[in-house]
PDB file of C-alpha atoms in Angstrom:
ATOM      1  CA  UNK Z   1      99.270  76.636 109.964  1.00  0.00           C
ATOM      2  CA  UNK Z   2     100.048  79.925 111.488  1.00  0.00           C
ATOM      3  CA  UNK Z   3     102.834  80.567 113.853  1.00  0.00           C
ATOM      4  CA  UNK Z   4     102.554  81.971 117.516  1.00  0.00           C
ATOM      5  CA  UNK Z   5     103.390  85.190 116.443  1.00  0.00           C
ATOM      6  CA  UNK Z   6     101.526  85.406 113.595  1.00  0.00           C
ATOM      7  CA  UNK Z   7      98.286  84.258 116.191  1.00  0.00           C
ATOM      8  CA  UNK Z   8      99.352  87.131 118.715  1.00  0.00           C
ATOM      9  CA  UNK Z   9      98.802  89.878 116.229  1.00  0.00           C
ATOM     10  CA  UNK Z  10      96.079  88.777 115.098  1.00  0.00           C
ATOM     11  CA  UNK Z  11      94.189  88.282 118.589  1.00  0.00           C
ATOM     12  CA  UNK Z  12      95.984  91.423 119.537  1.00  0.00           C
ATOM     13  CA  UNK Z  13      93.757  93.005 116.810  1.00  0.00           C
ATOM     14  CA  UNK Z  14      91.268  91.420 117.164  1.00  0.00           C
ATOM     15  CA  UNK Z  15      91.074  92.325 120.906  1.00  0.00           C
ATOM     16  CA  UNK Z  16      91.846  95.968 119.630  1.00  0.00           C
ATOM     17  CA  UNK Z  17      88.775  96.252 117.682  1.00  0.00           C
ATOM     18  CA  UNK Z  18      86.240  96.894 120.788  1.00  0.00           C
ATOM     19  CA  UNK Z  19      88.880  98.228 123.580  1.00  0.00           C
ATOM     20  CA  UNK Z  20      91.806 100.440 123.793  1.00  0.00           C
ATOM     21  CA  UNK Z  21      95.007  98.983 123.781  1.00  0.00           C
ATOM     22  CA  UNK Z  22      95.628 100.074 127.288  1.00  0.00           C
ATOM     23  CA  UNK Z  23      92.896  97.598 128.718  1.00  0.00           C
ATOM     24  CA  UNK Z  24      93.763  94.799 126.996  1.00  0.00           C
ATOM     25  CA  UNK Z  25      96.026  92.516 129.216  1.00  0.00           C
ATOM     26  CA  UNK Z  26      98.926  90.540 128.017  1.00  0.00           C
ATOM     27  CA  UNK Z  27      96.957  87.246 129.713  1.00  0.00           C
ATOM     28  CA  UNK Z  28      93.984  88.040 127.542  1.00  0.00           C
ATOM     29  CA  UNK Z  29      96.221  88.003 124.473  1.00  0.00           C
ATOM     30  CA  UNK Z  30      97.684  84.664 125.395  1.00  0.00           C
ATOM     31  CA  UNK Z  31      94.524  83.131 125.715  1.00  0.00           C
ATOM     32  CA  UNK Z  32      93.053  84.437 122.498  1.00  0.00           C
ATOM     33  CA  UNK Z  33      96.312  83.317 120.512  1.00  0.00           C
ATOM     34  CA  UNK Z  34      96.746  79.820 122.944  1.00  0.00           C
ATOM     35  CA  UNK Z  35     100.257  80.591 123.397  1.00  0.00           C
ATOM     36  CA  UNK Z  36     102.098  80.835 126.964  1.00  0.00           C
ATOM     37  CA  UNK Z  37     103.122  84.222 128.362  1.00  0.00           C
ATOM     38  CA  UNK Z  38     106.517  83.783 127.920  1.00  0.00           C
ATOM     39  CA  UNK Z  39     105.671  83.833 123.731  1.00  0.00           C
ATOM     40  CA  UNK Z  40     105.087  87.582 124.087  1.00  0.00           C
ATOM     41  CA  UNK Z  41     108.465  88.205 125.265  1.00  0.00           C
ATOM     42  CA  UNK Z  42     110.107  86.010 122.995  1.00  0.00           C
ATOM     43  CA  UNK Z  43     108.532  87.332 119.739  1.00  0.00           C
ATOM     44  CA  UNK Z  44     108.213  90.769 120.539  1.00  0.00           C
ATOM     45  CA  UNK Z  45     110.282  91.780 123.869  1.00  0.00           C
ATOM     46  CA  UNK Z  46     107.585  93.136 125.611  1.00  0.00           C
ATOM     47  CA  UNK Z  47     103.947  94.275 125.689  1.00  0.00           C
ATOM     48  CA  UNK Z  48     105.066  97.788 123.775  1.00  0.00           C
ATOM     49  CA  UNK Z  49     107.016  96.279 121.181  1.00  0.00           C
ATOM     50  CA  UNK Z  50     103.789  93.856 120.188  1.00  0.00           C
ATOM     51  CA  UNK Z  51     101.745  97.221 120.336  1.00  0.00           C
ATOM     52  CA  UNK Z  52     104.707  98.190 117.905  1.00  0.00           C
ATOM     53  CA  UNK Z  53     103.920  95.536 115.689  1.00  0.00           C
ATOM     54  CA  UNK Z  54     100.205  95.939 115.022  1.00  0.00           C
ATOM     55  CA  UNK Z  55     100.541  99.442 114.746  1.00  0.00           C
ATOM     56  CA  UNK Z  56     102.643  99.148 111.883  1.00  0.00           C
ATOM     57  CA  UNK Z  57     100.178  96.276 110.571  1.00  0.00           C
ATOM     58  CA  UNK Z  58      97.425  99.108 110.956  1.00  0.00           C
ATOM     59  CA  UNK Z  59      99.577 101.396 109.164  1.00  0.00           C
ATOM     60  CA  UNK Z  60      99.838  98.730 106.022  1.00  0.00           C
ATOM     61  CA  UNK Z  61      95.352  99.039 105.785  1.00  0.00           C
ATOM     62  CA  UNK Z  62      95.668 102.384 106.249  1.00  0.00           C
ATOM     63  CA  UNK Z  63      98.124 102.688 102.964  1.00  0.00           C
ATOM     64  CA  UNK Z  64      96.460 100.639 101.348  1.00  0.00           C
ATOM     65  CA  UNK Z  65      93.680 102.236 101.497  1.00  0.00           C
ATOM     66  CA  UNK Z  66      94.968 105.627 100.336  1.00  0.00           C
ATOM     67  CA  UNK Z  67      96.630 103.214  97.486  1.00  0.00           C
ATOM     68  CA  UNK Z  68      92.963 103.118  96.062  1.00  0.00           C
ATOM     69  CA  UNK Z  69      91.901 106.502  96.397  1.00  0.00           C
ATOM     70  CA  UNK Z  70      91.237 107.547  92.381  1.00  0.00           C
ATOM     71  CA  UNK Z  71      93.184 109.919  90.383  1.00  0.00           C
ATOM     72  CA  UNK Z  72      91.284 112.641  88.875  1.00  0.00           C
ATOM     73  CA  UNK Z  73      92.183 115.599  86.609  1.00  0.00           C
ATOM     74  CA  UNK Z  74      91.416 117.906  89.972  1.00  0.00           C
ATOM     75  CA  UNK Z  75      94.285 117.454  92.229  1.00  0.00           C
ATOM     76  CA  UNK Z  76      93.086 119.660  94.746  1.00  0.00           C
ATOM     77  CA  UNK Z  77      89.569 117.455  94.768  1.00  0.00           C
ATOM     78  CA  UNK Z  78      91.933 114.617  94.939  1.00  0.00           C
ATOM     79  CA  UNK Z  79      93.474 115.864  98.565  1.00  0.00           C
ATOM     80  CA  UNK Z  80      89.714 116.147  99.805  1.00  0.00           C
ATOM     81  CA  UNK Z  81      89.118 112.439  98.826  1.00  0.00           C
ATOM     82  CA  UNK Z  82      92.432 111.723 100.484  1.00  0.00           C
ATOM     83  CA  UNK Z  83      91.450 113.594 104.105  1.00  0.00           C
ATOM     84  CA  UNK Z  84      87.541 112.262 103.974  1.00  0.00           C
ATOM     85  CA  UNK Z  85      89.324 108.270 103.474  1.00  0.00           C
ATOM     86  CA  UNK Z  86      91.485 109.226 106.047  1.00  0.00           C
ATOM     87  CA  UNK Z  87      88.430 110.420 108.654  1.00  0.00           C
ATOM     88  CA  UNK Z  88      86.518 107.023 107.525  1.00  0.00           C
ATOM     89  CA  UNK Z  89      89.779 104.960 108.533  1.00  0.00           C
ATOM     90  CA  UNK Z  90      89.758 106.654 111.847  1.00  0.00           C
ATOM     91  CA  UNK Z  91      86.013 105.931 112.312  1.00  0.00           C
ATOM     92  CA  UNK Z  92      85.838 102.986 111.638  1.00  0.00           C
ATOM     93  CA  UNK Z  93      89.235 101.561 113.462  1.00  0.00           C
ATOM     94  CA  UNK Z  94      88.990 103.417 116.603  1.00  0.00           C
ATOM     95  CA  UNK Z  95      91.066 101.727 118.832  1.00  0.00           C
ATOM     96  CA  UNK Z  96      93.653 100.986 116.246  1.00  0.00           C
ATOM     97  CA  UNK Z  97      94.074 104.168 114.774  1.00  0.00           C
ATOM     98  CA  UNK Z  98      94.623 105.652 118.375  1.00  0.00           C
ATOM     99  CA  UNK Z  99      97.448 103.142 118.669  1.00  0.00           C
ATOM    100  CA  UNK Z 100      98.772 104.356 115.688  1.00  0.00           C
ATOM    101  CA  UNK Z 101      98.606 107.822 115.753  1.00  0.00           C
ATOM    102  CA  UNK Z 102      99.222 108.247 119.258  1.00  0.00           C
ATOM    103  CA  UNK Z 103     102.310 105.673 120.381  1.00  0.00           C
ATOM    104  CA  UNK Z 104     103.814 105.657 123.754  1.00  0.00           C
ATOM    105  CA  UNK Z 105     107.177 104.540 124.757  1.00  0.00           C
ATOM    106  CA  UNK Z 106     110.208 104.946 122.598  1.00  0.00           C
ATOM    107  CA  UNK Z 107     109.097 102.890 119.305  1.00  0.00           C
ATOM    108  CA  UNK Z 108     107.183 104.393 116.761  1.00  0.00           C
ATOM    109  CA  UNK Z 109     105.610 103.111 113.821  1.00  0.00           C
ATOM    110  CA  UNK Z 110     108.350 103.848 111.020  1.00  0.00           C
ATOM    111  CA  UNK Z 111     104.741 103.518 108.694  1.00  0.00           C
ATOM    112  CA  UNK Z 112     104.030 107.048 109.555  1.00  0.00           C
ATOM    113  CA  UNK Z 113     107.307 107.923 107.176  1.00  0.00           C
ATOM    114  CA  UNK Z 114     105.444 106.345 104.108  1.00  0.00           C
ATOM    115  CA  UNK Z 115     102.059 108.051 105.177  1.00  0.00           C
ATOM    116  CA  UNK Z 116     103.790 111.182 104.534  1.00  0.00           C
ATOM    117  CA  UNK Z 117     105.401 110.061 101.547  1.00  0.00           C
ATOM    118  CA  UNK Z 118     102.184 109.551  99.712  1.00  0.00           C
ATOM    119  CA  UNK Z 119     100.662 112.447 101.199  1.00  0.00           C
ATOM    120  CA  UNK Z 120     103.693 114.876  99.650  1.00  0.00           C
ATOM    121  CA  UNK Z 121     103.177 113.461  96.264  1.00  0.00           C
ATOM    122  CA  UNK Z 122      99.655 114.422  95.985  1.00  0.00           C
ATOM    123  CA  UNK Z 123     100.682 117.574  97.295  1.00  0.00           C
ATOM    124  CA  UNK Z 124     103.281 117.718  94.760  1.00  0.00           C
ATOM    125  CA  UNK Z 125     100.448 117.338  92.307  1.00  0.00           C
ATOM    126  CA  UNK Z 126      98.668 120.354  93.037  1.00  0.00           C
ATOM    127  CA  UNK Z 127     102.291 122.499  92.924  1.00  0.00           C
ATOM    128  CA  UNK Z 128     102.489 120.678  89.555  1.00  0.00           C
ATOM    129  CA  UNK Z 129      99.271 122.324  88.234  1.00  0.00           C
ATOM    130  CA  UNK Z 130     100.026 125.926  89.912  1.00  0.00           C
ATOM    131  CA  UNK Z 131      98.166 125.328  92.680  1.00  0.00           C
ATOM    132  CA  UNK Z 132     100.196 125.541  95.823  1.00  0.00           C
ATOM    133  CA  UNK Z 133     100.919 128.162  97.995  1.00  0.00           C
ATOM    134  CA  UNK Z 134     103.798 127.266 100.458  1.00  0.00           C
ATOM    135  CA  UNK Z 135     106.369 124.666 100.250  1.00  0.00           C
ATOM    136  CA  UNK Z 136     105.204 120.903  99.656  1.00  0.00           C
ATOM    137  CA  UNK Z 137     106.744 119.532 102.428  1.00  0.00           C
ATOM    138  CA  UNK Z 138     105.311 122.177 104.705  1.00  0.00           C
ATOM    139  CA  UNK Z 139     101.637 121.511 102.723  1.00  0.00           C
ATOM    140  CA  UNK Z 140     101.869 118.126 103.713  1.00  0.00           C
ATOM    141  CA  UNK Z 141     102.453 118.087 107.371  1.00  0.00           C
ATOM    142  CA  UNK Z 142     100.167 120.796 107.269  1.00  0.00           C
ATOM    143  CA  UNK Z 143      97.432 118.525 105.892  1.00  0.00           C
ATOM    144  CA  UNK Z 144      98.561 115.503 107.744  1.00  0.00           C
ATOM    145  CA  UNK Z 145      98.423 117.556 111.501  1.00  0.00           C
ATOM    146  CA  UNK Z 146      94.746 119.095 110.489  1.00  0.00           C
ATOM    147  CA  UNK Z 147      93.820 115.339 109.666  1.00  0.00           C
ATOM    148  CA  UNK Z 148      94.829 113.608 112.713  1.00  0.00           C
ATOM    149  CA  UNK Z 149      93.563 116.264 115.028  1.00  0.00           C
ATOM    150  CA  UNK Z 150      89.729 116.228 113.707  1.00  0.00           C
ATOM    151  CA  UNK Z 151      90.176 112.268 113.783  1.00  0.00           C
ATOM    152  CA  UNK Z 152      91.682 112.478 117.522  1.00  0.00           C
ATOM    153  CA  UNK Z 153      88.694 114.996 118.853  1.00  0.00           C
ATOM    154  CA  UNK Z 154      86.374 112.796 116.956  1.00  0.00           C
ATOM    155  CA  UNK Z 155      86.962 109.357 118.761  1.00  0.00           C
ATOM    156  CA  UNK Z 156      87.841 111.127 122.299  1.00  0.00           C
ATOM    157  CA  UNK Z 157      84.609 113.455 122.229  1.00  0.00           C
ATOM    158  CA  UNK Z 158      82.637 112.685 119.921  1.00  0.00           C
ATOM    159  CA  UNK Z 159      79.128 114.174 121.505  1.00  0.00           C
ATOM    160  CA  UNK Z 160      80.973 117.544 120.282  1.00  0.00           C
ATOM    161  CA  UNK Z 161      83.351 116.599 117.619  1.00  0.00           C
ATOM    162  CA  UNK Z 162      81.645 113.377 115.489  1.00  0.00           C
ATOM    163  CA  UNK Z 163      79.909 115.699 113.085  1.00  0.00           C
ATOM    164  CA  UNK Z 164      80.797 115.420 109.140  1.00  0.00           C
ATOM    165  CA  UNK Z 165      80.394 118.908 108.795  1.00  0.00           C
ATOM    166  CA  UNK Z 166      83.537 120.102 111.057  1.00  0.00           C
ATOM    167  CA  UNK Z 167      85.896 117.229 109.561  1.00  0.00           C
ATOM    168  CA  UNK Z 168      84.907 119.621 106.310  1.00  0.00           C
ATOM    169  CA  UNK Z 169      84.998 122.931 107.346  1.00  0.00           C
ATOM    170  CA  UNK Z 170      88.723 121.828 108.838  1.00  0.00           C
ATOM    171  CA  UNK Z 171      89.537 120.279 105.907  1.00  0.00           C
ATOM    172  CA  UNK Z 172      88.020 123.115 103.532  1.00  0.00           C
ATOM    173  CA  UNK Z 173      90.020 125.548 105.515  1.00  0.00           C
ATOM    174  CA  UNK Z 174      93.444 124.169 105.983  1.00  0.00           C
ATOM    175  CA  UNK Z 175      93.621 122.829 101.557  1.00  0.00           C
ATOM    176  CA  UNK Z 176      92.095 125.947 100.524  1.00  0.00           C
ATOM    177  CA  UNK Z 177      95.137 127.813 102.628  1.00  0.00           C
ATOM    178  CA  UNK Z 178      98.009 125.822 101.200  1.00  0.00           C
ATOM    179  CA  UNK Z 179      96.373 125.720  97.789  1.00  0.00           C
ATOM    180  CA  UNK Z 180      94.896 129.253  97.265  1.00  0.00           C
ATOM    181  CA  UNK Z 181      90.411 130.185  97.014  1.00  0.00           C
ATOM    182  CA  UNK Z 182      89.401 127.841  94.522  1.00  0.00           C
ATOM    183  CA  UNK Z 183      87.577 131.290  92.989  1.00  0.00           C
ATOM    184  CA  UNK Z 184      90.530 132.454  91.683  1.00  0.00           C
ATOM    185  CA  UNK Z 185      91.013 132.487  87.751  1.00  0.00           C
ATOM    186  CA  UNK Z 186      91.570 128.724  86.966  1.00  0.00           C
ATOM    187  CA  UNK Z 187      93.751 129.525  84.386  1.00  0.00           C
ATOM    188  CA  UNK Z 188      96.688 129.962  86.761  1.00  0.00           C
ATOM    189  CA  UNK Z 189      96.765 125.936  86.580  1.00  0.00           C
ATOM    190  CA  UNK Z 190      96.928 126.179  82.602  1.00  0.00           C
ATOM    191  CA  UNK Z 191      99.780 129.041  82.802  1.00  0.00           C
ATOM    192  CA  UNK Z 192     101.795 126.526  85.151  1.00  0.00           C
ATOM    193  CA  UNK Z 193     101.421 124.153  81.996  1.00  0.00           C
ATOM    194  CA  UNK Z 194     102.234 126.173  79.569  1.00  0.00           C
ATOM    195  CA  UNK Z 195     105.030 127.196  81.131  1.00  0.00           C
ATOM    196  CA  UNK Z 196     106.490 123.999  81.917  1.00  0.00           C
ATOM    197  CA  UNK Z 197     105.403 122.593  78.140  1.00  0.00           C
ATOM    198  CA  UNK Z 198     107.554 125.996  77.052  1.00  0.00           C
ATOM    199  CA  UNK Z 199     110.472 124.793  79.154  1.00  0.00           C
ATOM    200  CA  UNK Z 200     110.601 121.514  77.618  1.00  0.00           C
ATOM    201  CA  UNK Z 201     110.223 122.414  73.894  1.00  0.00           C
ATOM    202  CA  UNK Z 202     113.303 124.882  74.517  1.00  0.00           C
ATOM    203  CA  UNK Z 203     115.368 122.496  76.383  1.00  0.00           C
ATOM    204  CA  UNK Z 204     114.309 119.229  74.564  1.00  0.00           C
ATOM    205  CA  UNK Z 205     113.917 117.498  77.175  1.00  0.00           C
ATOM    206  CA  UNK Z 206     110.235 117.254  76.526  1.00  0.00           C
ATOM    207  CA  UNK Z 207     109.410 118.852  72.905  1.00  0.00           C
ATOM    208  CA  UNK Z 208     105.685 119.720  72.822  1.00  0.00           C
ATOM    209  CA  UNK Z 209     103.988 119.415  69.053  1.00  0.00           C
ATOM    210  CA  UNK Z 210     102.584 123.239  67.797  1.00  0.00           C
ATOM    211  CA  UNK Z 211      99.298 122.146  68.448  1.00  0.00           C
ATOM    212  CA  UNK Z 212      99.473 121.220  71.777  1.00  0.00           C
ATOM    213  CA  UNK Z 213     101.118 124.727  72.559  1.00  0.00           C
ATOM    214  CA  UNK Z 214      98.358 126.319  70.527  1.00  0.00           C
ATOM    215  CA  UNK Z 215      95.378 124.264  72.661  1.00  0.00           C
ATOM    216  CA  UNK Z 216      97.160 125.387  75.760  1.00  0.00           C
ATOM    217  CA  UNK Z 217      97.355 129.282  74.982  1.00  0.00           C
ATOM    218  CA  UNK Z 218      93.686 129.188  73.485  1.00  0.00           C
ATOM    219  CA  UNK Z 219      93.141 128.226  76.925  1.00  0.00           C
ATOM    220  CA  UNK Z 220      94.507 131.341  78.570  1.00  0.00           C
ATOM    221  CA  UNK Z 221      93.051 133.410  76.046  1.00  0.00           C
ATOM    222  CA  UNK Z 222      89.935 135.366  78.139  1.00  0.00           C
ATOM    223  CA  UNK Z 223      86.749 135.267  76.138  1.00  0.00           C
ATOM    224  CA  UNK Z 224      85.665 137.541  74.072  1.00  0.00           C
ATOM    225  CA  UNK Z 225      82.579 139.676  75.142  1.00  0.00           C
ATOM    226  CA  UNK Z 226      80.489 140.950  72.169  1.00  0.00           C
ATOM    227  CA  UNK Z 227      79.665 144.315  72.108  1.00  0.00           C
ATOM    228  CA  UNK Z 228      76.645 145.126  73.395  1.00  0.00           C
ATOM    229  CA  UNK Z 229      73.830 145.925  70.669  1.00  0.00           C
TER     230      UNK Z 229
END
């Protein structure tokens, strides 16, 4: 059997997913989770705090989420999965990712902190492979800003804003500035391999076999162009 507070969440969410959580009253909670007033207070101090509460729940399906995003060999395609999950989120939790994103009074979702956390690792990825261009944490928040701005315009106006094609010209725009044109030689990724294989071998703190070297220089070897005949 659930408890009362267990009940308010979930009718405060429940509430949340057709109106924002500035019109929904603290009676129509109550009535939706059959508990007295006085339960609201008790469990969460006041009206904010419970606000508090489900905005950190929100934050635990939007981490999840991300959670299941695949790895690929692409890093940089992988922060591009990563923003478009994050737009669907927002799309499709309206009310709840406004709540989220956007908290008033002095409590914030601590959530947010873990958000960024998996957002600097995949960013770490791409520095990894010699593709970054600026400091990871500065990549991230970067990313993260861009993100919750197209989300924000979305929901508020979205007559001018909704369209997929702006949530990917943003989202082209700010990766391909903190992770250099995707034209560039792709071998820059290889050299940042190579170089950190080298590193290892020399050190021993992770001895690469001759082969492996061998594969990895072929790699940065240009072609050769015949002559012509």
């Amino acid at each position: 059997m659930s408890t009362a507070r267990e009940r308010i969440l979930e009718a405060t969410e429940e509430l949340l997913a057709t109106k924002d959580a500035l019109a929904i009253s603290t009676r129509a909670i109550c009535d939706r989770a059959k508990v007295g007033m006085p339960e609201i207070y008790r469990q969460f101090g006041d009206k904010q705090g419970l606000l508090t509460a489900v905005a950190d729940i929100g934050f635990e399906h939007f981490l999840a989420a991300k959670r299941r995003n695949p790895l690929t060999d692409d890093p940089v395609a992988d922060l591009r999965t990563a923003w478009d999950s994050h737009v669907a989120f927002a799309l499709r939790n309206p009310y709840l990712y406004r709540l989220m994103f956007t908290p008033t009074g002095d409590a914030k979702p601590q959530a947010i902190k873990e958000a960024q956390a998996i957002l600097l690792t995949a960013v770490e990825r791409c520095r990894d492979a010699g593709r970054l261009r600026m400091a990871p944490e500065l990549a991230g928040q970067s990313i993260l800003s861009a993100n919750v701005g197209v989300c924000m315009m979305a929901l508020s106006f979205p007559e001018l804003f909704a369209d997929d094609e702006i949530s990917r010209s943003v989202r082209d725009a700010v990766i391909g500035k903190v992770t250099g044109d995707e034209r560039e030689d792709s071998r820059i990724g290889t050299a940042t391999v190579l170089a950190q294989a080298l590193v290892g071998t020399l050190t021993g703190t992770a001895p690469v076999s001759g082969a492996a070297l061998d594969d990895l220089t072929r790699a940065l070897t240009p072609p050769v162009t015949p002559p012509e005949a």
